[in-house]
PDB file of C-alpha atoms and ligand atoms in Angstrom:
ATOM      1  CA  MET A  15     -11.928 -20.462 -27.003  1.00 74.00           C
ATOM      2  CA  LYS A  16     -13.853 -17.191 -27.079  1.00 95.00           C
ATOM      3  CA  TYR A  17     -11.774 -14.327 -25.690  1.00 98.00           C
ATOM      4  CA  ARG A  18     -12.969 -12.886 -22.366  1.00 98.00           C
ATOM      5  CA  GLY A  19     -10.963 -10.155 -20.702  1.00 98.00           C
ATOM      6  CA  ARG A  20     -11.427  -7.975 -17.672  1.00 98.00           C
ATOM      7  CA  PHE A  21     -10.372  -4.840 -15.854  1.00 98.00           C
ATOM      8  CA  ALA A  22     -10.369  -5.344 -12.107  1.00 98.00           C
ATOM      9  CA  PRO A  23      -9.740  -2.100 -10.212  1.00 98.00           C
ATOM     10  CA  SER A  24      -9.519  -1.951  -6.432  1.00 97.00           C
ATOM     11  CA  PRO A  25     -11.641   1.080  -5.506  1.00 97.00           C
ATOM     12  CA  THR A  26      -9.197   2.337  -2.876  1.00 95.00           C
ATOM     13  CA  GLY A  27      -9.179   5.654  -4.722  1.00 93.00           C
ATOM     14  CA  PRO A  28     -10.108   7.135  -8.097  1.00 94.00           C
ATOM     15  CA  LEU A  29      -8.370   5.825 -11.220  1.00 94.00           C
ATOM     16  CA  HIS A  30      -5.085   7.526 -12.078  1.00 91.00           C
ATOM     17  CA  ALA A  31      -3.127   7.681 -15.326  1.00 90.00           C
ATOM     18  CA  GLY A  32      -1.510   4.308 -14.599  1.00 91.00           C
ATOM     19  CA  SER A  33      -4.794   2.502 -13.999  1.00 94.00           C
ATOM     20  CA  LEU A  34      -6.195   3.871 -17.271  1.00 96.00           C
ATOM     21  CA  VAL A  35      -3.300   2.218 -19.138  1.00 96.00           C
ATOM     22  CA  ALA A  36      -4.345  -1.194 -17.788  1.00 97.00           C
ATOM     23  CA  ALA A  37      -8.021  -0.495 -18.433  1.00 98.00           C
ATOM     24  CA  LEU A  38      -7.338   0.611 -21.998  1.00 98.00           C
ATOM     25  CA  ALA A  39      -5.001  -2.294 -22.793  1.00 98.00           C
ATOM     26  CA  SER A  40      -7.460  -4.865 -21.490  1.00 98.00           C
ATOM     27  CA  TRP A  41     -10.315  -3.270 -23.457  1.00 98.00           C
ATOM     28  CA  LEU A  42      -8.314  -2.981 -26.709  1.00 98.00           C
ATOM     29  CA  ASP A  43      -7.045  -6.527 -26.428  1.00 98.00           C
ATOM     30  CA  ALA A  44     -10.583  -7.848 -25.939  1.00 98.00           C
ATOM     31  CA  ARG A  45     -11.883  -5.887 -28.929  1.00 97.00           C
ATOM     32  CA  ALA A  46      -8.902  -6.792 -31.151  1.00 96.00           C
ATOM     33  CA  HIS A  47      -9.710 -10.465 -30.523  1.00 97.00           C
ATOM     34  CA  GLY A  48     -13.464 -10.118 -31.014  1.00 97.00           C
ATOM     35  CA  GLY A  49     -13.936 -10.774 -27.320  1.00 98.00           C
ATOM     36  CA  ARG A  50     -15.877  -9.452 -24.371  1.00 98.00           C
ATOM     37  CA  TRP A  51     -14.595  -7.040 -21.723  1.00 98.00           C
ATOM     38  CA  LEU A  52     -15.769  -7.202 -18.135  1.00 98.00           C
ATOM     39  CA  VAL A  53     -15.303  -4.843 -15.213  1.00 98.00           C
ATOM     40  CA  ARG A  54     -14.900  -6.335 -11.751  1.00 98.00           C
ATOM     41  CA  ILE A  55     -14.719  -4.137  -8.670  1.00 98.00           C
ATOM     42  CA  GLU A  56     -12.120  -5.664  -6.346  1.00 98.00           C
ATOM     43  CA  ASP A  57     -13.459  -4.315  -3.072  1.00 98.00           C
ATOM     44  CA  VAL A  58     -12.557  -7.389  -1.072  1.00 97.00           C
ATOM     45  CA  ASP A  59     -10.484  -5.314   1.367  1.00 96.00           C
ATOM     46  CA  ARG A  60     -13.501  -3.283   2.418  1.00 94.00           C
ATOM     47  CA  PRO A  61     -11.788  -1.113   5.059  1.00 95.00           C
ATOM     48  CA  ARG A  62      -9.443   0.216   2.331  1.00 95.00           C
ATOM     49  CA  CYS A  63     -12.283   1.090  -0.077  1.00 97.00           C
ATOM     50  CA  PRO A  64     -13.963   4.393   0.825  1.00 96.00           C
ATOM     51  CA  PRO A  65     -17.720   4.233   0.173  1.00 97.00           C
ATOM     52  CA  GLY A  66     -18.675   5.603  -3.215  1.00 97.00           C
ATOM     53  CA  THR A  67     -15.241   5.166  -4.793  1.00 97.00           C
ATOM     54  CA  ASP A  68     -16.536   2.315  -6.938  1.00 98.00           C
ATOM     55  CA  THR A  69     -19.090   4.719  -8.443  1.00 98.00           C
ATOM     56  CA  VAL A  70     -16.331   7.264  -9.080  1.00 96.00           C
ATOM     57  CA  VAL A  71     -14.182   4.627 -10.840  1.00 97.00           C
ATOM     58  CA  LEU A  72     -17.065   3.402 -12.999  1.00 98.00           C
ATOM     59  CA  GLY A  73     -17.856   7.025 -13.872  1.00 97.00           C
ATOM     60  CA  GLN A  74     -14.255   7.653 -14.903  1.00 96.00           C
ATOM     61  CA  LEU A  75     -14.333   4.572 -17.126  1.00 98.00           C
ATOM     62  CA  ALA A  76     -17.661   5.615 -18.633  1.00 97.00           C
ATOM     63  CA  ALA A  77     -16.239   9.070 -19.432  1.00 97.00           C
ATOM     64  CA  CYS A  78     -13.605   7.226 -21.490  1.00 98.00           C
ATOM     65  CA  ALA A  79     -16.346   5.150 -23.169  1.00 98.00           C
ATOM     66  CA  LEU A  80     -15.120   2.044 -21.353  1.00 98.00           C
ATOM     67  CA  THR A  81     -18.194   0.143 -20.177  1.00 98.00           C
ATOM     68  CA  SER A  82     -18.501  -3.471 -19.124  1.00 98.00           C
ATOM     69  CA  ASP A  83     -20.104  -5.831 -21.640  1.00 98.00           C
ATOM     70  CA  GLU A  84     -21.754  -7.707 -18.754  1.00 98.00           C
ATOM     71  CA  PRO A  85     -23.051  -6.640 -15.338  1.00 98.00           C
ATOM     72  CA  VAL A  86     -20.211  -5.388 -13.119  1.00 98.00           C
ATOM     73  CA  LEU A  87     -19.184  -7.902 -10.464  1.00 98.00           C
ATOM     74  CA  TRP A  88     -18.377  -6.659  -6.940  1.00 98.00           C
ATOM     75  CA  GLN A  89     -16.051  -8.909  -4.949  1.00 98.00           C
ATOM     76  CA  SER A  90     -17.799  -7.816  -1.756  1.00 97.00           C
ATOM     77  CA  THR A  91     -20.744  -9.996  -2.911  1.00 98.00           C
ATOM     78  CA  ARG A  92     -18.604 -13.091  -3.432  1.00 98.00           C
ATOM     79  CA  ASP A  93     -17.935 -14.365   0.124  1.00 98.00           C
ATOM     80  CA  ASP A  94     -19.711 -17.681  -0.493  1.00 98.00           C
ATOM     81  CA  ALA A  95     -17.628 -18.480  -3.580  1.00 98.00           C
ATOM     82  CA  TYR A  96     -14.354 -17.698  -1.781  1.00 98.00           C
ATOM     83  CA  ALA A  97     -15.439 -19.725   1.266  1.00 98.00           C
ATOM     84  CA  ALA A  98     -16.302 -22.720  -0.946  1.00 98.00           C
ATOM     85  CA  ALA A  99     -12.923 -22.580  -2.699  1.00 98.00           C
ATOM     86  CA  LEU A 100     -11.089 -22.286   0.603  1.00 98.00           C
ATOM     87  CA  GLN A 101     -13.022 -25.230   2.030  1.00 98.00           C
ATOM     88  CA  ARG A 102     -12.062 -27.394  -0.963  1.00 98.00           C
ATOM     89  CA  LEU A 103      -8.408 -26.572  -0.368  1.00 98.00           C
ATOM     90  CA  LEU A 104      -8.716 -27.297   3.367  1.00 98.00           C
ATOM     91  CA  ASP A 105     -10.531 -30.581   2.700  1.00 98.00           C
ATOM     92  CA  GLY A 106      -7.856 -31.630   0.237  1.00 97.00           C
ATOM     93  CA  GLY A 107      -5.033 -30.758   2.626  1.00 97.00           C
ATOM     94  CA  ARG A 108      -3.768 -28.017   0.290  1.00 98.00           C
ATOM     95  CA  ALA A 109      -4.557 -25.248   2.763  1.00 98.00           C
ATOM     96  CA  TYR A 110      -4.023 -25.083   6.501  1.00 98.00           C
ATOM     97  CA  PRO A 111      -4.763 -22.740   9.388  1.00 98.00           C
ATOM     98  CA  CYS A 112      -1.832 -20.688  10.649  1.00 97.00           C
ATOM     99  CA  GLY A 113      -1.495 -19.224  14.142  1.00 96.00           C
ATOM    100  CA  CYS A 114       1.653 -17.144  13.581  1.00 94.00           C
ATOM    101  CA  THR A 115       1.760 -13.441  14.235  1.00 91.00           C
ATOM    102  CA  ARG A 116       4.072 -11.264  12.140  1.00 88.00           C
ATOM    103  CA  ALA A 117       6.346 -10.873  15.182  1.00 88.00           C
ATOM    104  CA  GLU A 118       6.598 -14.664  15.530  1.00 89.00           C
ATOM    105  CA  ILE A 119       7.519 -15.039  11.851  1.00 88.00           C
ATOM    106  CA  ASP A 120      10.167 -12.318  12.262  1.00 86.00           C
ATOM    107  CA  ALA A 121      11.510 -14.132  15.327  1.00 87.00           C
ATOM    108  CA  VAL A 122      11.916 -17.379  13.354  1.00 88.00           C
ATOM    109  CA  TRP A 123      14.002 -15.579  10.735  1.00 85.00           C
ATOM    110  CA  ALA A 124      16.011 -13.709  13.371  1.00 84.00           C
ATOM    111  CA  ALA A 125      16.812 -17.038  15.062  1.00 87.00           C
ATOM    112  CA  ARG A 126      18.036 -18.331  11.688  1.00 84.00           C
ATOM    113  CA  GLY A 127      20.286 -15.293  11.404  1.00 81.00           C
ATOM    114  CA  VAL A 128      18.226 -13.515   8.752  1.00 77.00           C
ATOM    115  CA  PRO A 129      17.614  -9.963   9.980  1.00 70.00           C
ATOM    116  CA  ALA A 130      14.316  -8.262   9.345  1.00 67.00           C
ATOM    117  CA  GLN A 131      14.794  -6.012   6.349  1.00 64.00           C
ATOM    118  CA  ARG A 132      12.392  -3.282   5.637  1.00 54.00           C
ATOM    119  CA  HIS A 133      10.355  -3.913   2.512  1.00 48.00           C
ATOM    120  CA  ALA A 134      11.998  -7.301   1.982  1.00 60.00           C
ATOM    121  CA  GLU A 135       9.490 -10.082   1.966  1.00 66.00           C
ATOM    122  CA  ARG A 136      10.758 -13.270   3.449  1.00 77.00           C
ATOM    123  CA  PRO A 137       8.965 -16.519   2.804  1.00 88.00           C
ATOM    124  CA  TYR A 138       6.703 -17.950   5.456  1.00 92.00           C
ATOM    125  CA  PRO A 139       8.938 -20.378   7.392  1.00 91.00           C
ATOM    126  CA  GLY A 140       6.279 -23.115   7.459  1.00 93.00           C
ATOM    127  CA  THR A 141       5.804 -23.159  11.237  1.00 94.00           C
ATOM    128  CA  CYS A 142       2.126 -24.234  11.178  1.00 97.00           C
ATOM    129  CA  ARG A 143       2.381 -26.657   8.235  1.00 96.00           C
ATOM    130  CA  ASP A 144       2.079 -29.637  10.556  1.00 94.00           C
ATOM    131  CA  GLY A 145      -0.297 -28.122  13.103  1.00 95.00           C
ATOM    132  CA  LEU A 146      -0.997 -25.049  15.177  1.00 95.00           C
ATOM    133  CA  HIS A 147       1.219 -26.019  18.140  1.00 89.00           C
ATOM    134  CA  GLY A 148      -1.592 -25.068  20.498  1.00 92.00           C
ATOM    135  CA  LYS A 149      -1.994 -21.577  19.086  1.00 94.00           C
ATOM    136  CA  PRO A 150      -5.372 -20.232  17.934  1.00 95.00           C
ATOM    137  CA  ALA A 151      -5.875 -20.189  14.172  1.00 94.00           C
ATOM    138  CA  ARG A 152      -5.427 -16.742  12.640  1.00 94.00           C
ATOM    139  CA  ALA A 153      -4.907 -16.889   8.877  1.00 97.00           C
ATOM    140  CA  VAL A 154      -5.279 -19.699   6.326  1.00 98.00           C
ATOM    141  CA  ARG A 155      -2.338 -20.467   4.030  1.00 98.00           C
ATOM    142  CA  LEU A 156      -1.816 -22.448   0.835  1.00 98.00           C
ATOM    143  CA  ARG A 157       0.717 -25.262   1.035  1.00 98.00           C
ATOM    144  CA  VAL A 158       3.195 -24.466  -1.762  1.00 97.00           C
ATOM    145  CA  ASP A 159       5.548 -27.139  -3.054  1.00 93.00           C
ATOM    146  CA  ALA A 160       9.118 -26.230  -3.912  1.00 91.00           C
ATOM    147  CA  GLY A 161       9.876 -25.939  -7.616  1.00 94.00           C
ATOM    148  CA  ILE A 162      10.089 -23.401 -10.382  1.00 97.00           C
ATOM    149  CA  VAL A 163       6.857 -22.041 -11.806  1.00 97.00           C
ATOM    150  CA  GLU A 164       7.432 -21.055 -15.426  1.00 98.00           C
ATOM    151  CA  TRP A 165       4.924 -18.962 -17.316  1.00 98.00           C
ATOM    152  CA  HIS A 166       4.660 -16.894 -20.448  1.00 97.00           C
ATOM    153  CA  ASP A 167       3.824 -13.224 -20.669  1.00 97.00           C
ATOM    154  CA  ARG A 168       2.978 -11.825 -24.117  1.00 97.00           C
ATOM    155  CA  ARG A 169       5.139  -8.762 -23.512  1.00 96.00           C
ATOM    156  CA  LEU A 170       7.713  -9.848 -20.925  1.00 96.00           C
ATOM    157  CA  GLY A 171       8.361 -13.289 -22.376  1.00 97.00           C
ATOM    158  CA  THR A 172       9.198 -16.356 -20.291  1.00 98.00           C
ATOM    159  CA  GLN A 173       9.084 -15.728 -16.535  1.00 98.00           C
ATOM    160  CA  ARG A 174      10.172 -17.987 -13.684  1.00 97.00           C
ATOM    161  CA  GLN A 175       9.777 -18.003  -9.934  1.00 96.00           C
ATOM    162  CA  ASP A 176      10.263 -20.588  -7.219  1.00 95.00           C
ATOM    163  CA  VAL A 177       7.146 -19.654  -5.278  1.00 95.00           C
ATOM    164  CA  GLY A 178       7.878 -22.161  -2.498  1.00 94.00           C
ATOM    165  CA  ALA A 179      11.347 -20.761  -1.877  1.00 91.00           C
ATOM    166  CA  GLU A 180      10.705 -17.076  -2.554  1.00 91.00           C
ATOM    167  CA  VAL A 181       7.208 -16.582  -1.157  1.00 92.00           C
ATOM    168  CA  GLY A 182       6.435 -19.764   0.732  1.00 94.00           C
ATOM    169  CA  ASP A 183       2.988 -20.808   1.903  1.00 97.00           C
ATOM    170  CA  PHE A 184       1.004 -17.653   1.191  1.00 96.00           C
ATOM    171  CA  VAL A 185      -2.137 -16.326   2.845  1.00 97.00           C
ATOM    172  CA  LEU A 186      -5.569 -17.082   1.385  1.00 98.00           C
ATOM    173  CA  LYS A 187      -7.622 -15.655   4.243  1.00 98.00           C
ATOM    174  CA  ARG A 188      -6.102 -13.018   6.457  1.00 97.00           C
ATOM    175  CA  ALA A 189      -6.074 -12.949  10.248  1.00 95.00           C
ATOM    176  CA  ASP A 190      -8.609 -10.101  10.125  1.00 96.00           C
ATOM    177  CA  GLY A 191     -10.988 -12.381   8.187  1.00 96.00           C
ATOM    178  CA  ILE A 192     -10.463 -10.624   4.839  1.00 98.00           C
ATOM    179  CA  TRP A 193     -10.000 -12.765   1.738  1.00 98.00           C
ATOM    180  CA  ALA A 194      -6.573 -12.410   0.207  1.00 98.00           C
ATOM    181  CA  TYR A 195      -6.387 -10.806  -3.240  1.00 97.00           C
ATOM    182  CA  GLN A 196      -4.787 -14.011  -4.611  1.00 98.00           C
ATOM    183  CA  LEU A 197      -7.779 -16.169  -3.690  1.00 98.00           C
ATOM    184  CA  ALA A 198     -10.426 -13.704  -4.813  1.00 98.00           C
ATOM    185  CA  VAL A 199      -8.793 -12.981  -8.170  1.00 98.00           C
ATOM    186  CA  VAL A 200      -8.253 -16.643  -9.036  1.00 98.00           C
ATOM    187  CA  VAL A 201     -11.785 -17.694  -8.052  1.00 98.00           C
ATOM    188  CA  ASP A 202     -13.384 -14.800  -9.926  1.00 98.00           C
ATOM    189  CA  ASP A 203     -11.284 -15.063 -13.088  1.00 98.00           C
ATOM    190  CA  ALA A 204     -12.395 -18.693 -13.327  1.00 98.00           C
ATOM    191  CA  ALA A 205     -16.040 -17.974 -12.429  1.00 98.00           C
ATOM    192  CA  GLN A 206     -16.181 -15.278 -15.115  1.00 98.00           C
ATOM    193  CA  GLY A 207     -14.514 -17.491 -17.713  1.00 98.00           C
ATOM    194  CA  ILE A 208     -11.619 -15.073 -18.193  1.00 98.00           C
ATOM    195  CA  THR A 209      -9.283 -16.279 -20.954  1.00 98.00           C
ATOM    196  CA  ASP A 210      -6.911 -13.294 -20.863  1.00 98.00           C
ATOM    197  CA  VAL A 211      -5.534 -11.381 -17.915  1.00 98.00           C
ATOM    198  CA  VAL A 212      -4.232  -7.991 -19.075  1.00 98.00           C
ATOM    199  CA  ARG A 213      -3.049  -5.748 -16.228  1.00 98.00           C
ATOM    200  CA  GLY A 214      -0.185  -3.583 -15.000  1.00 96.00           C
ATOM    201  CA  GLU A 215       3.318  -4.938 -14.724  1.00 96.00           C
ATOM    202  CA  ASP A 216       3.341  -4.259 -10.972  1.00 93.00           C
ATOM    203  CA  LEU A 217       1.166  -7.360 -10.642  1.00 96.00           C
ATOM    204  CA  ALA A 218       3.412  -9.640 -12.715  1.00 97.00           C
ATOM    205  CA  ASP A 219       5.132 -11.036  -9.624  1.00 95.00           C
ATOM    206  CA  ASN A 220       1.751 -12.159  -8.280  1.00 97.00           C
ATOM    207  CA  THR A 221       1.154 -14.326 -11.337  1.00 98.00           C
ATOM    208  CA  PRO A 222       3.173 -17.391 -10.263  1.00 98.00           C
ATOM    209  CA  ARG A 223       1.269 -17.479  -6.955  1.00 97.00           C
ATOM    210  CA  GLN A 224      -1.991 -17.324  -8.862  1.00 98.00           C
ATOM    211  CA  ILE A 225      -0.842 -20.128 -11.155  1.00 98.00           C
ATOM    212  CA  VAL A 226      -0.021 -22.348  -8.172  1.00 98.00           C
ATOM    213  CA  LEU A 227      -3.384 -21.579  -6.566  1.00 98.00           C
ATOM    214  CA  ARG A 228      -5.262 -22.156  -9.817  1.00 98.00           C
ATOM    215  CA  GLN A 229      -3.615 -25.537 -10.216  1.00 98.00           C
ATOM    216  CA  ALA A 230      -4.498 -26.448  -6.621  1.00 98.00           C
ATOM    217  CA  LEU A 231      -8.135 -25.621  -7.379  1.00 98.00           C
ATOM    218  CA  GLY A 232      -8.055 -27.377 -10.771  1.00 98.00           C
ATOM    219  CA  LEU A 233      -9.022 -24.187 -12.626  1.00 98.00           C
ATOM    220  CA  PRO A 234      -8.109 -23.322 -16.242  1.00 96.00           C
ATOM    221  CA  ALA A 235      -5.088 -21.125 -16.984  1.00 95.00           C
ATOM    222  CA  PRO A 236      -5.596 -17.777 -18.745  1.00 98.00           C
ATOM    223  CA  ARG A 237      -3.024 -16.086 -20.986  1.00 98.00           C
ATOM    224  CA  HIS A 238      -1.168 -13.133 -19.472  1.00 98.00           C
ATOM    225  CA  LEU A 239      -0.127  -9.704 -20.688  1.00 98.00           C
ATOM    226  CA  HIS A 240       1.388  -7.217 -18.242  1.00 97.00           C
ATOM    227  CA  THR A 241       1.424  -3.636 -19.475  1.00 96.00           C
ATOM    228  CA  PRO A 242       4.080  -0.934 -18.930  1.00 92.00           C
ATOM    229  CA  LEU A 243       3.762   1.198 -15.825  1.00 90.00           C
ATOM    230  CA  VAL A 244       3.433   4.945 -15.756  1.00 87.00           C
ATOM    231  CA  LEU A 245       6.285   6.341 -13.699  1.00 81.00           C
ATOM    232  CA  ALA A 246       6.036   9.319 -11.376  1.00 76.00           C
ATOM    233  CA  ALA A 247       8.486  12.214 -11.775  1.00 73.00           C
ATOM    234  CA  ASP A 248      10.842  10.569  -9.255  1.00 76.00           C
ATOM    235  CA  GLY A 249      11.011   7.404 -11.370  1.00 76.00           C
ATOM    236  CA  GLN A 250       8.861   5.454  -8.931  1.00 77.00           C
ATOM    237  CA  LYS A 251       5.782   3.618 -10.097  1.00 72.00           C
ATOM    238  CA  LEU A 252       2.813   5.964 -10.132  1.00 71.00           C
ATOM    239  CA  SER A 253       0.405   4.871  -7.452  1.00 68.00           C
ATOM    240  CA  LYS A 254      -2.329   6.165  -5.232  1.00 62.00           C
ATOM    241  CA  GLN A 255       0.185   5.895  -2.388  1.00 65.00           C
ATOM    242  CA  ASN A 256       2.734   8.309  -3.875  1.00 67.00           C
ATOM    243  CA  GLY A 257       0.047  10.838  -4.571  1.00 62.00           C
ATOM    244  CA  ALA A 258      -0.871  10.040  -8.171  1.00 68.00           C
ATOM    245  CA  ARG A 259      -3.540  12.484  -9.128  1.00 74.00           C
ATOM    246  CA  ALA A 260      -6.978  11.221 -10.004  1.00 76.00           C
ATOM    247  CA  LEU A 261      -7.510  11.041 -13.721  1.00 81.00           C
ATOM    248  CA  GLU A 262      -8.470  14.446 -15.100  1.00 75.00           C
ATOM    249  CA  LEU A 263     -11.500  13.758 -17.231  1.00 84.00           C
ATOM    250  CA  ALA A 264     -12.304  17.172 -18.603  1.00 87.00           C
ATOM    251  CA  ASP A 265     -10.661  15.805 -21.762  1.00 92.00           C
ATOM    252  CA  PRO A 266     -11.117  12.002 -21.994  1.00 95.00           C
ATOM    253  CA  VAL A 267      -9.615  11.871 -25.498  1.00 96.00           C
ATOM    254  CA  ALA A 268      -6.380  13.393 -24.181  1.00 95.00           C
ATOM    255  CA  ALA A 269      -6.363  10.923 -21.271  1.00 95.00           C
ATOM    256  CA  LEU A 270      -6.817   8.003 -23.690  1.00 96.00           C
ATOM    257  CA  ALA A 271      -4.124   9.378 -26.000  1.00 96.00           C
ATOM    258  CA  ALA A 272      -1.666   9.599 -23.093  1.00 94.00           C
ATOM    259  CA  ALA A 273      -2.476   6.020 -22.054  1.00 95.00           C
ATOM    260  CA  GLY A 274      -2.183   4.895 -25.671  1.00 97.00           C
ATOM    261  CA  ALA A 275       1.292   6.448 -25.938  1.00 95.00           C
ATOM    262  CA  VAL A 276       2.444   4.430 -22.905  1.00 94.00           C
ATOM    263  CA  LEU A 277       1.208   1.319 -24.724  1.00 96.00           C
ATOM    264  CA  GLY A 278       3.145   2.192 -27.876  1.00 95.00           C
ATOM    265  CA  LEU A 279       0.152   3.232 -29.970  1.00 96.00           C
ATOM    266  CA  PRO A 280       0.678   5.918 -32.619  1.00 95.00           C
ATOM    267  CA  PRO A 281      -1.086   9.287 -32.198  1.00 96.00           C
ATOM    268  CA  ILE A 282      -4.779   8.933 -33.050  1.00 96.00           C
ATOM    269  CA  ALA A 283      -7.023  11.927 -33.714  1.00 94.00           C
ATOM    270  CA  ALA A 284     -10.678  11.551 -32.797  1.00 97.00           C
ATOM    271  CA  PRO A 285     -13.488  13.868 -31.706  1.00 97.00           C
ATOM    272  CA  THR A 286     -14.852  11.610 -28.945  1.00 97.00           C
ATOM    273  CA  ALA A 287     -13.582   8.926 -26.595  1.00 98.00           C
ATOM    274  CA  ALA A 288     -15.716   6.275 -28.317  1.00 98.00           C
ATOM    275  CA  GLU A 289     -14.257   7.157 -31.712  1.00 98.00           C
ATOM    276  CA  TRP A 290     -10.724   7.288 -30.334  1.00 98.00           C
ATOM    277  CA  LEU A 291     -11.236   3.744 -29.000  1.00 98.00           C
ATOM    278  CA  ALA A 292     -12.676   2.475 -32.273  1.00 98.00           C
ATOM    279  CA  ARG A 293      -9.663   3.836 -34.181  1.00 98.00           C
ATOM    280  CA  ALA A 294      -7.211   2.416 -31.648  1.00 98.00           C
ATOM    281  CA  VAL A 295      -8.443  -1.179 -32.086  1.00 97.00           C
ATOM    282  CA  PRO A 296      -6.753  -1.816 -35.469  1.00 97.00           C
ATOM    283  CA  ALA A 297      -3.581  -0.106 -34.216  1.00 96.00           C
ATOM    284  CA  TRP A 298      -3.527  -2.399 -31.173  1.00 97.00           C
ATOM    285  CA  ALA A 299      -4.305  -5.447 -33.317  1.00 96.00           C
ATOM    286  CA  GLY A 300      -1.327  -4.543 -35.477  1.00 93.00           C
ATOM    287  CA  ILE A 301       1.099  -4.724 -32.568  1.00 92.00           C
ATOM    288  CA  MET A 302      -0.498  -7.102 -30.055  1.00 88.00           C
ATOM    289  CA  ARG A 303      -2.808  -9.529 -31.797  1.00 83.00           C
ATOM    290  CA  ILE A 304      -2.231 -13.154 -30.816  1.00 82.00           C
ATOM    291  CA  PRO A 305      -1.363 -15.103 -33.995  1.00 75.00           C
TER     292      PRO A 305
HETATM  293  N1  LIG B 264      -7.415  -5.218  -8.148  1.00 80.74           N
HETATM  294  C1  LIG B 264      -6.041  -5.186  -8.553  1.00 80.74           C
HETATM  295  C2  LIG B 264      -5.529  -3.776  -8.553  1.00 80.74           C
HETATM  296  O1  LIG B 264      -6.293  -2.841  -8.707  1.00 80.74           O
HETATM  297  C3  LIG B 264      -5.839  -5.749  -9.936  1.00 80.74           C
HETATM  298  C4  LIG B 264      -6.149  -7.184 -10.009  1.00 80.74           C
HETATM  299  C5  LIG B 264      -5.811  -7.846 -11.334  1.00 80.74           C
HETATM  300  O2  LIG B 264      -5.917  -7.217 -12.387  1.00 80.74           O
HETATM  301  O3  LIG B 264      -5.487  -9.016 -11.269  1.00 80.74           O
HETATM  302  O4  LIG B 264      -4.337  -3.572  -8.388  1.00 80.74           O
END
C-alpha cells in the first residue's frame, strides 16, 4: 500500500506553533515512507472560518516549504459526497434523524439524576432512536452499538473506548445543517486514499468515533499517529481559543526547529526551510519509520 498522508487544518484562524507540529509530523512521516502529502482545508463549519484565512494558512505552510503534492481539497466543495454518505447510512438504518434540542437532552439526564456538568459530555440518551415522537427532525445521528473499540496509535500504543457508552449516537449532520467534522473527515480520508492519519493528540479521542463511522460506511482503516501537543504557559493545550499567537514566519527555519524539538528531533542546522526539511527526513525515519 503506497503511503498517503495529509494535513487537514480548519481555517478558523492562522496556524500557530501547535498546528505546525502536526503539519511537520505528517509531512515528515509521508516523506520518510516515500509517500505523498496532501493538504485539505477543513472549512466545513463555514461560519467559523473567516474569509481569506485559508489563504493565510496555505501561505504559512508555503513559507515553511510545506506544499501539497496534489491540488488542495476544500471541504466546502464536498457537500455532495457528504450527502451521499449520509444517505447510505440512512438507507441502511445506521443513521437516523433526531429532534432533540440540547435542553431536552439535558432534561433526560436530569430526570435520571445526572446533573448537567460544565464541560462534561454526556452520551446522547437515544431518545429518537426509534422515531421522532412527533418532533421535527433537527440533526442526524449515527446509531452506535455498545462495545469497546480498540485501536492502535504508533505513539500512544493500544487505545480503547466504548463509544456507545461514552459518546452515544453522535451527530453526523448538525441541526444548523452543517456537516459534522466526524463525517467530513472520514469521507474525505477515504476519498483521498489516505493510508496514514498523523495529527495532534487533542484529536485522539475522536478516533474511535471515526473508526465506528468508517466501519458503518465500509471504508478502509488508516494507521494513526497522534503527535505531542504544544502547551501554553499555563499548562493548557495551546489553541486559537486561549490566544495562541499566529506562527511568526519571519524565520521559518526557527519555527520548524521549534516544532521539530516538540517531536523529539535533534537540532538541525540549515540555511532554508526546504533544506531543514530535507535534513529532518532521515532523523524522523530513524525514530518513527514503520518497520
Ligand atoms: N481539521 C481538524 C483541526 O484542524 C483536524 C482534522 C484531522 O486531522 O483529522 O483540528
